[in-house]
CSV table of C-alpha atoms and ligand atoms in Angstrom, one decimal:
chain,number,residue,atom,x,y,z
J,1088,MET,CA,-40.2,59.0,316.0
J,1089,GLN,CA,-43.4,61.3,315.5
J,1090,ASP,CA,-46.7,58.8,315.4
J,1091,VAL,CA,-47.7,60.2,312.0
J,1092,MET,CA,-45.1,61.7,310.1
J,1093,MET,CA,-45.4,66.0,309.7
J,1094,GLY,CA,-47.8,65.4,313.3
J,1095,GLU,CA,-46.9,66.9,316.2
J,1096,PRO,CA,-43.5,67.0,317.6
J,1097,GLN,CA,-42.9,65.0,320.5
J,1098,ALA,CA,-42.4,66.1,323.8
J,1099,ARG,CA,-40.7,69.6,324.5
J,1100,GLY,CA,-41.1,70.3,320.8
J,1101,ARG,CA,-38.7,67.6,319.6
J,1102,PHE,CA,-38.5,67.1,316.3
J,1103,GLY,CA,-36.1,63.4,316.1
J,1104,GLU,CA,-32.9,64.7,318.1
J,1105,TYR,CA,-34.2,68.6,316.6
J,1106,GLY,CA,-36.3,71.6,317.8
J,1107,GLY,CA,-36.7,72.0,321.8
J,1108,ARG,CA,-36.9,75.8,323.1
J,1109,TYR,CA,-33.5,76.9,324.4
J,1110,ALA,CA,-34.1,80.2,325.1
J,1111,PRO,CA,-33.6,82.4,328.4
J,1112,GLU,CA,-35.8,82.3,331.1
J,1113,SER,CA,-38.2,85.1,330.6
J,1114,LEU,CA,-39.2,83.7,326.6
J,1115,VAL,CA,-39.2,80.3,327.7
J,1116,GLU,CA,-42.6,81.9,329.9
J,1117,ALA,CA,-43.7,83.5,326.4
J,1118,CYS,CA,-42.8,80.5,324.4
J,1119,ARG,CA,-45.2,78.4,327.0
J,1120,GLN,CA,-47.9,80.9,326.7
J,1121,VAL,CA,-48.0,80.9,323.0
J,1122,GLU,CA,-48.0,77.1,322.7
J,1123,GLU,CA,-51.2,77.0,325.6
J,1124,THR,CA,-52.7,79.7,322.9
J,1125,PHE,CA,-52.3,78.1,319.9
J,1126,ARG,CA,-52.8,74.5,321.5
J,1127,GLU,CA,-56.2,75.8,322.6
J,1128,ALA,CA,-56.8,77.8,319.2
J,1129,TRP,CA,-55.6,75.6,316.8
J,1130,ALA,CA,-58.9,72.7,318.8
J,1131,ASP,CA,-61.0,75.2,319.0
J,1132,PRO,CA,-63.8,75.7,315.4
J,1133,GLY,CA,-64.4,78.9,316.1
J,1134,PHE,CA,-60.6,80.2,315.7
J,1135,ARG,CA,-60.2,78.3,312.4
J,1136,ALA,CA,-63.2,79.5,311.0
J,1137,GLU,CA,-62.4,83.1,311.4
J,1138,LEU,CA,-58.9,82.4,310.2
J,1139,ALA,CA,-60.4,80.9,307.0
J,1140,ARG,CA,-61.8,84.3,306.4
J,1141,LEU,CA,-59.7,86.0,307.3
J,1142,LEU,CA,-57.6,84.1,304.6
J,1143,ALA,CA,-60.7,84.0,302.1
J,1144,LEU,CA,-61.9,87.9,302.7
J,1145,HIS,CA,-58.0,89.0,302.9
J,1146,ALA,CA,-55.3,86.8,301.4
J,1147,GLY,CA,-56.9,86.2,298.3
J,1148,ARG,CA,-57.1,81.9,299.1
J,1149,PRO,CA,-57.5,79.5,297.7
J,1150,THR,CA,-53.9,80.2,295.5
J,1151,PRO,CA,-54.5,78.6,292.0
J,1152,LEU,CA,-52.8,75.5,291.1
J,1153,THR,CA,-51.9,76.6,287.4
J,1154,PRO,CA,-50.2,74.0,284.8
J,1155,ALA,CA,-47.0,75.4,283.2
J,1156,LEU,CA,-48.1,74.6,279.5
J,1157,ARG,CA,-45.2,76.2,278.2
J,1158,LEU,CA,-42.4,75.6,280.1
J,1159,SER,CA,-43.3,71.6,280.8
J,1160,GLU,CA,-42.8,71.7,276.9
J,1161,GLU,CA,-39.7,72.7,277.0
J,1162,LEU,CA,-38.2,70.8,279.9
J,1163,GLY,CA,-40.4,67.3,279.1
J,1164,VAL,CA,-41.9,67.0,282.4
J,1165,ARG,CA,-44.9,67.7,283.5
J,1166,LEU,CA,-45.0,71.3,286.1
J,1167,TYR,CA,-47.7,72.7,287.8
J,1168,LEU,CA,-47.0,76.0,290.3
J,1169,LYS,CA,-48.8,76.3,293.3
J,1170,ARG,CA,-49.5,80.2,293.0
J,1171,GLU,CA,-48.6,81.6,296.8
J,1172,ASP,CA,-47.2,84.5,294.1
J,1173,LEU,CA,-50.6,85.0,294.2
J,1174,ALA,CA,-51.6,85.7,297.9
J,1175,HIS,CA,-52.2,89.3,299.0
J,1176,THR,CA,-48.6,90.7,299.8
J,1177,GLY,CA,-47.3,88.4,297.3
J,1178,SER,CA,-46.3,85.5,298.7
J,1179,HIS,CA,-46.7,82.5,301.6
J,1180,LYS,CA,-45.9,84.2,304.2
J,1181,ILE,CA,-48.9,86.3,305.1
J,1182,ASN,CA,-50.7,82.1,306.1
J,1183,ASN,CA,-48.9,82.4,309.3
J,1184,VAL,CA,-48.8,85.9,309.9
J,1185,LEU,CA,-52.6,85.9,310.0
J,1186,GLY,CA,-52.6,83.0,312.3
J,1187,GLN,CA,-50.2,84.6,314.6
J,1188,ALA,CA,-51.8,87.8,314.7
J,1189,LEU,CA,-55.3,85.8,315.2
J,1190,LEU,CA,-53.4,85.1,318.8
J,1191,ALA,CA,-51.8,88.1,319.8
J,1192,THR,CA,-54.7,89.3,319.8
J,1193,ARG,CA,-56.1,86.1,321.8
J,1194,MET,CA,-53.0,86.2,324.2
J,1195,GLY,CA,-54.8,90.6,324.8
J,1196,ARG,CA,-50.8,91.5,322.6
J,1197,ARG,CA,-51.7,94.9,321.1
J,1198,ARG,CA,-48.4,94.6,319.5
J,1199,LEU,CA,-46.8,92.3,316.6
J,1200,ILE,CA,-42.8,92.2,316.5
J,1201,ALA,CA,-41.0,90.5,313.5
J,1202,GLU,CA,-37.9,89.7,312.0
J,1203,THR,CA,-37.7,90.2,307.5
J,1204,GLY,CA,-35.4,88.9,305.4
J,1205,ALA,CA,-36.5,89.7,302.0
J,1206,GLY,CA,-39.4,92.0,303.4
J,1207,GLN,CA,-42.4,89.4,302.4
J,1208,HIS,CA,-42.5,88.6,306.9
J,1209,GLY,CA,-42.5,91.8,307.3
J,1210,VAL,CA,-45.2,93.0,304.7
J,1211,ALA,CA,-47.3,90.5,306.2
J,1212,THR,CA,-46.8,91.2,309.9
J,1213,ALA,CA,-47.6,94.8,308.2
J,1214,THR,CA,-50.9,93.7,306.7
J,1215,ALA,CA,-51.9,92.1,309.8
J,1216,ALA,CA,-50.9,93.8,312.1
J,1217,ALA,CA,-53.0,97.2,309.9
J,1218,LEU,CA,-56.5,94.9,309.4
J,1219,LEU,CA,-56.1,94.1,313.0
J,1220,GLY,CA,-55.5,97.4,314.5
J,1221,LEU,CA,-51.9,96.2,316.1
J,1222,GLU,CA,-48.7,97.8,316.2
J,1223,ALA,CA,-45.9,96.2,314.5
J,1224,THR,CA,-42.1,96.8,314.7
J,1225,VAL,CA,-39.7,94.8,312.1
J,1226,PHE,CA,-36.6,94.0,312.3
J,1227,MET,CA,-34.8,94.1,308.7
J,1228,GLY,CA,-30.4,94.0,308.4
J,1229,GLU,CA,-29.2,97.1,306.6
J,1230,ARG,CA,-28.0,95.2,303.5
J,1231,ASP,CA,-31.3,94.0,303.0
J,1232,ILE,CA,-33.5,97.0,303.4
J,1233,GLU,CA,-30.7,98.3,300.2
J,1234,ARG,CA,-31.9,95.0,298.3
J,1235,GLN,CA,-35.4,94.9,298.8
J,1236,ALA,CA,-36.1,98.9,299.3
J,1237,LEU,CA,-39.8,98.3,298.2
J,1238,ASN,CA,-40.7,95.8,300.8
J,1239,VAL,CA,-39.0,98.9,303.4
J,1240,VAL,CA,-41.8,101.5,301.5
J,1241,ARG,CA,-44.4,98.8,301.4
J,1242,MET,CA,-43.7,98.1,305.1
J,1243,ARG,CA,-43.5,101.8,307.1
J,1244,LEU,CA,-46.7,103.1,304.2
J,1245,LEU,CA,-48.4,100.0,306.2
J,1246,GLY,CA,-47.9,101.8,309.9
J,1247,ALA,CA,-45.6,99.9,310.5
J,1248,GLU,CA,-41.9,100.5,312.1
J,1249,VAL,CA,-38.7,98.8,310.3
J,1250,VAL,CA,-35.4,98.8,312.5
J,1251,PRO,CA,-32.4,98.2,310.7
J,1252,VAL,CA,-30.3,95.7,312.1
J,1253,THR,CA,-26.2,96.9,311.4
J,1254,THR,CA,-24.5,93.7,313.5
J,1255,GLY,CA,-22.6,90.9,311.4
J,1256,SER,CA,-23.7,90.3,307.8
J,1257,ARG,CA,-26.9,92.8,308.4
J,1258,THR,CA,-29.1,90.0,306.7
J,1259,LEU,CA,-31.5,87.7,308.5
J,1260,LYS,CA,-29.7,85.8,311.1
J,1261,ASP,CA,-29.2,89.0,312.5
J,1262,ALA,CA,-32.5,90.0,312.1
J,1263,THR,CA,-33.6,87.2,314.5
J,1264,SER,CA,-31.1,87.7,317.0
J,1265,GLU,CA,-32.4,91.3,317.2
J,1266,ALA,CA,-35.9,90.8,317.5
J,1267,MET,CA,-35.5,87.9,320.1
J,1268,ARG,CA,-33.2,90.5,321.7
J,1269,HIS,CA,-36.2,93.0,321.6
J,1270,TRP,CA,-38.5,90.5,322.4
J,1271,VAL,CA,-37.3,89.6,326.1
J,1272,SER,CA,-38.2,93.6,327.2
J,1273,ALA,CA,-41.4,93.0,325.7
J,1274,THR,CA,-43.3,90.0,326.5
J,1275,ALA,CA,-46.1,91.2,328.3
J,1276,ASP,CA,-47.6,93.6,325.4
J,1277,SER,CA,-46.3,92.0,322.1
J,1278,HIS,CA,-46.2,89.4,320.4
J,1279,TYR,CA,-42.9,87.6,318.7
J,1280,CYS,CA,-44.1,86.7,314.9
J,1281,VAL,CA,-41.8,84.4,314.0
J,1282,GLY,CA,-41.8,84.3,310.0
J,1283,SER,CA,-40.4,81.3,309.6
J,1284,VAL,CA,-40.0,77.1,311.0
J,1285,ILE,CA,-37.6,78.6,313.1
J,1286,GLY,CA,-37.0,79.6,317.1
J,1287,PRO,CA,-38.1,77.8,319.9
J,1288,ASP,CA,-40.9,75.4,320.3
J,1289,PRO,CA,-43.4,76.1,319.6
J,1290,TYR,CA,-42.6,78.1,316.2
J,1291,PRO,CA,-41.7,75.3,313.9
J,1292,TRP,CA,-44.5,73.3,314.4
J,1293,MET,CA,-47.2,76.0,315.3
J,1294,VAL,CA,-46.1,77.8,311.9
J,1295,ARG,CA,-46.0,74.8,309.6
J,1296,GLU,CA,-49.4,73.8,311.0
J,1297,PHE,CA,-49.8,77.9,310.0
J,1298,GLN,CA,-48.9,77.1,306.3
J,1299,ARG,CA,-50.1,73.4,305.8
J,1300,VAL,CA,-52.7,75.4,304.0
J,1301,ILE,CA,-50.5,75.4,301.1
J,1302,GLY,CA,-50.1,71.4,301.2
J,1303,ASP,CA,-53.5,70.8,301.9
J,1304,GLU,CA,-55.0,72.6,298.7
J,1305,ALA,CA,-52.2,71.8,296.5
J,1306,ARG,CA,-53.0,68.4,297.4
J,1307,GLU,CA,-56.8,68.5,296.7
J,1308,GLN,CA,-56.1,71.3,293.2
J,1309,TYR,CA,-53.9,68.5,292.2
J,1310,SER,CA,-56.6,65.2,293.1
J,1311,GLY,CA,-53.6,62.6,292.6
J,1312,VAL,CA,-50.0,62.1,293.9
J,1313,PRO,CA,-47.2,63.8,292.0
J,1314,ASP,CA,-43.8,61.7,291.5
J,1315,HIS,CA,-42.0,64.7,293.0
J,1316,VAL,CA,-43.1,67.6,295.4
J,1317,VAL,CA,-40.8,70.5,295.2
J,1318,ALA,CA,-40.2,74.0,297.3
J,1319,CYS,CA,-37.4,76.0,298.0
J,1320,VAL,CA,-35.8,76.1,301.9
J,1321,GLY,CA,-34.8,79.4,303.7
J,1322,GLY,CA,-35.9,78.7,307.6
J,1323,GLY,CA,-38.4,76.1,305.5
J,1324,SER,CA,-41.3,77.7,306.1
J,1325,ASN,CA,-43.4,77.7,302.1
J,1326,ALA,CA,-41.6,73.7,302.3
J,1327,ALA,CA,-42.7,72.3,305.3
J,1328,GLY,CA,-46.3,73.9,304.2
J,1329,THR,CA,-46.1,71.8,300.6
J,1330,PHE,CA,-44.6,69.1,302.7
J,1331,ALA,CA,-47.4,68.3,305.2
J,1332,GLY,CA,-49.9,68.1,302.4
J,1333,PHE,CA,-48.0,65.0,300.6
J,1334,ALA,CA,-45.9,63.5,304.1
J,1335,ASP,CA,-48.2,60.4,303.5
J,1336,THR,CA,-47.9,59.9,299.7
J,1337,PRO,CA,-45.4,58.2,297.8
J,1338,ALA,CA,-44.3,61.6,296.4
J,1339,ARG,CA,-40.8,62.2,296.6
J,1340,LEU,CA,-40.4,65.7,298.3
J,1341,VAL,CA,-37.4,67.9,297.4
J,1342,GLY,CA,-36.2,70.9,299.7
J,1343,VAL,CA,-34.1,73.7,297.5
J,1344,GLU,CA,-31.6,75.6,299.1
J,1345,ALA,CA,-29.0,78.4,297.9
J,1346,GLU,CA,-25.7,77.1,297.7
J,1347,GLY,CA,-24.1,79.5,300.5
J,1348,GLY,CA,-27.2,78.9,303.0
J,1349,ALA,CA,-27.2,75.1,302.6
J,1350,GLY,CA,-28.1,74.5,305.9
J,1351,ALA,CA,-30.2,71.6,305.4
J,1352,ALA,CA,-28.1,70.0,302.9
J,1353,ARG,CA,-24.6,70.8,304.2
J,1354,GLY,CA,-25.1,71.6,307.9
J,1355,ARG,CA,-24.4,70.1,311.4
J,1356,PRO,CA,-26.1,69.5,314.3
J,1357,GLY,CA,-25.7,73.0,316.5
J,1358,VAL,CA,-28.3,75.6,318.7
J,1359,LEU,CA,-29.3,78.7,317.4
J,1360,HIS,CA,-32.6,80.8,318.0
J,1361,GLY,CA,-33.9,78.9,320.1
J,1362,CYS,CA,-33.7,75.5,319.0
J,1363,ARG,CA,-30.9,72.9,318.0
J,1364,SER,CA,-31.0,71.8,314.7
J,1365,LEU,CA,-28.7,72.0,311.5
J,1366,PHE,CA,-27.3,75.0,310.6
J,1367,LEU,CA,-22.9,76.4,308.7
J,1368,GLN,CA,-20.4,76.1,311.4
J,1369,ASP,CA,-16.7,76.4,311.1
J,1370,ASP,CA,-14.4,73.7,313.0
J,1371,ASP,CA,-15.1,75.5,316.2
J,1372,GLY,CA,-18.4,75.1,316.1
J,1373,GLN,CA,-19.1,79.4,314.9
J,1374,ILE,CA,-22.1,79.8,312.6
J,1375,VAL,CA,-20.4,80.7,309.2
J,1376,GLU,CA,-22.7,83.9,307.4
J,1377,ALA,CA,-24.8,82.5,304.6
J,1378,HIS,CA,-24.6,84.6,301.2
J,1379,SER,CA,-27.6,84.3,298.6
J,1380,ILE,CA,-28.5,86.4,296.0
J,1381,ALA,CA,-32.4,86.2,297.2
J,1382,ALA,CA,-32.3,87.8,300.8
J,1383,GLY,CA,-35.1,85.0,302.0
J,1384,LEU,CA,-32.7,82.4,301.6
J,1385,ASP,CA,-29.7,84.1,303.5
J,1386,TYR,CA,-29.8,81.7,306.6
J,1387,PRO,CA,-27.2,79.9,307.9
J,1388,GLY,CA,-29.6,77.1,309.2
J,1389,VAL,CA,-33.2,75.1,308.5
J,1390,GLY,CA,-36.3,74.3,311.1
J,1391,PRO,CA,-35.1,71.4,313.1
J,1392,GLU,CA,-38.4,69.3,311.3
J,1393,HIS,CA,-36.1,69.1,307.9
J,1394,ALA,CA,-32.9,68.4,310.0
J,1395,HIS,CA,-35.5,65.4,310.8
J,1396,LEU,CA,-36.8,65.2,307.9
J,1397,ARG,CA,-33.4,65.1,306.0
J,1398,ASP,CA,-32.4,62.0,308.7
J,1399,LEU,CA,-35.6,60.2,307.8
J,1400,GLY,CA,-34.8,60.2,304.4
J,1401,ARG,CA,-38.3,61.4,303.7
J,1402,ALA,CA,-37.4,64.9,301.7
J,1403,ARG,CA,-34.0,65.4,300.1
J,1404,TYR,CA,-32.0,69.1,300.4
J,1405,VAL,CA,-30.2,70.2,297.4
J,1406,THR,CA,-28.6,72.9,296.3
J,1407,VAL,CA,-28.9,76.1,293.5
J,1408,THR,CA,-26.2,78.5,292.6
J,1409,ASP,CA,-27.2,82.7,292.4
J,1410,ASP,CA,-26.7,82.0,288.2
J,1411,GLU,CA,-29.1,79.3,288.1
J,1412,ALA,CA,-31.7,81.1,290.1
J,1413,ALA,CA,-31.6,83.9,288.4
J,1414,ARG,CA,-31.9,82.2,284.9
J,1415,ALA,CA,-34.6,80.5,286.3
J,1416,VAL,CA,-36.3,84.0,287.2
J,1417,VAL,CA,-36.1,85.2,282.8
J,1418,GLN,CA,-36.8,81.5,282.1
J,1419,LEU,CA,-40.8,81.3,283.8
J,1420,ALA,CA,-41.1,84.8,283.0
J,1421,ARG,CA,-40.3,84.3,278.8
J,1422,THR,CA,-42.6,81.1,279.0
J,1423,GLU,CA,-45.1,81.5,281.4
J,1424,GLY,CA,-46.0,84.8,281.9
J,1425,ILE,CA,-44.5,84.9,285.8
J,1426,VAL,CA,-41.4,86.7,287.2
J,1427,PRO,CA,-40.9,85.1,290.3
J,1428,ALA,CA,-39.4,85.7,293.6
J,1429,LEU,CA,-35.7,85.1,293.2
J,1430,GLU,CA,-36.7,82.5,296.8
J,1431,SER,CA,-39.1,80.4,294.7
J,1432,ALA,CA,-37.0,81.3,291.7
J,1433,HIS,CA,-34.2,78.5,293.0
J,1434,ALA,CA,-37.2,75.8,293.4
J,1435,LEU,CA,-37.5,76.5,290.0
J,1436,ALA,CA,-33.6,76.2,288.9
J,1437,TRP,CA,-33.2,72.5,289.9
J,1438,VAL,CA,-36.2,71.6,288.2
J,1439,ILE,CA,-35.2,72.9,285.4
J,1440,ARG,CA,-31.5,71.4,285.6
J,1441,ALA,CA,-33.1,67.9,287.0
J,1442,ALA,CA,-35.0,67.6,283.9
J,1443,ARG,CA,-32.7,68.3,281.9
J,1444,ASP,CA,-30.3,66.0,283.7
J,1445,GLY,CA,-32.3,63.1,283.3
J,1446,GLU,CA,-32.8,62.9,286.8
J,1447,LEU,CA,-36.7,63.6,286.6
J,1448,PRO,CA,-37.5,61.3,284.1
J,1449,ALA,CA,-38.9,62.7,280.8
J,1450,GLY,CA,-43.0,62.9,281.5
J,1451,SER,CA,-43.2,62.4,285.1
J,1452,THR,CA,-44.8,65.0,287.4
J,1453,VAL,CA,-43.8,67.5,289.8
J,1454,LEU,CA,-45.9,70.4,291.8
J,1455,MET,CA,-43.9,73.0,293.0
J,1456,THR,CA,-44.8,76.0,294.7
J,1457,LEU,CA,-43.8,79.4,293.6
J,1458,SER,CA,-43.8,80.8,296.7
J,1459,GLY,CA,-43.5,85.0,295.7
J,1460,ARG,CA,-44.0,87.4,293.1
J,1461,GLY,CA,-40.4,89.3,292.3
J,1462,ASP,CA,-41.6,92.0,292.0
J,1463,LYS,CA,-39.3,93.2,295.0
J,1464,ASP,CA,-35.9,91.6,293.3
J,1465,VAL,CA,-36.1,94.1,290.0
J,1466,SER,CA,-33.2,96.4,291.4
J,1467,THR,CA,-31.3,93.2,291.4
J,1468,LEU,CA,-32.4,91.6,288.0
J,1469,LYS,CA,-31.9,94.4,286.5
J,1470,GLU,CA,-28.1,93.8,286.9
J,1471,LEU,CA,-28.3,90.5,285.4
J,1472,LEU,CA,-30.1,91.5,282.2
M,1494,PLP,C1,-41.1,84.8,298.7
M,1494,PLP,C2,-40.1,84.2,299.6
M,1494,PLP,N1,-40.1,82.4,299.2
M,1494,PLP,C3,-39.1,81.8,300.5
M,1494,PLP,C4,-38.4,82.3,301.5
M,1494,PLP,C5,-38.1,81.3,302.7
M,1494,PLP,O1,-38.9,81.7,304.2
M,1494,PLP,P1,-39.4,80.4,303.7
M,1494,PLP,O2,-37.7,78.7,303.9
M,1494,PLP,O3,-39.5,80.4,305.5
M,1494,PLP,O4,-40.0,79.6,302.8
M,1494,PLP,C6,-39.2,84.1,301.5
M,1494,PLP,C7,-38.6,84.3,302.8
M,1494,PLP,O5,-38.4,85.8,303.3
M,1494,PLP,C8,-39.9,84.6,300.5
M,1494,PLP,O6,-40.0,85.7,301.1
């Protein structure tokens, strides 16, 4: 067991029985270098100061914690939103990417490789690459290229190469596989900037540490402990960063997955994309395709630390349907004047349902991370109006 809840993983990047570094030989060496560089950098006040400077000047941190007054009134709970939608590029993904882009320059790499589903991690990667004078190559499933077209234009404007992935379900899982495959042949000059708390060690730990800024800020801004801390879960990076700020408190941690991508709620142990975690599988252990209206939650697994938090009972994982998420977008838009990303709307949809069903008692306090803004989703949402 880890010494500190959501502290450093155990030896070889283990979170309980999950995590590890299941990768081909050449990537094992590359991961070792990333780990070494991250350990050094994270202990270096100069690196921390440079990252804090970039987060403040280029990403707009700290993001506000907004009391959702009219929606709270409707729901009968006191809801606070951690506004990652107001971070530059429109989601929390920039927090992790600025950290990894700085590491890439520290390692002398000239190019960032990334996978993207919703396009938010791709846009953040393209942005950081432009800012630091690096190249960016982003792998994206063909289906996501269609439904998140706005972000594809943004990436190309920023100078990134967007590589369409035509295999499998043509979504995030396949984009991740393709990015990893590509990295094998490019480790000498490229850094693989993984977008969530997934992948081989040290990524799940490192990405959580770069996203911890969400939870740390929220803890300070809330000044106290809310009854519930809620976030949506694709791979689980905005949730991990949020939970990390409250792991040592009595707050109940709730991760909300898409009904069709419920790795933590319904997955079984297995190995994919370099780590052991919980994945949706059939009886033969084959990975089952995920399906979600939210491209960023359309992933059949979850990061290994979430699997561990689930086993420990420290966090609970629940699911929300496409329909509930779409309705939550409209409800937030019309009560608070905020159009959330479909991913973030999953977290909200659970809050709405739990308040209605009495699972969140009247008057209880809920701090929810609003991981991104909804501009990218207008072509999906307009069909539902
Ligand atoms: C706005 C937004 N929220 C959430 C996610 C899911 O990722 P994670 O679970 O790593 O936070 C994504 C992924 O693309 C996203 O774009």
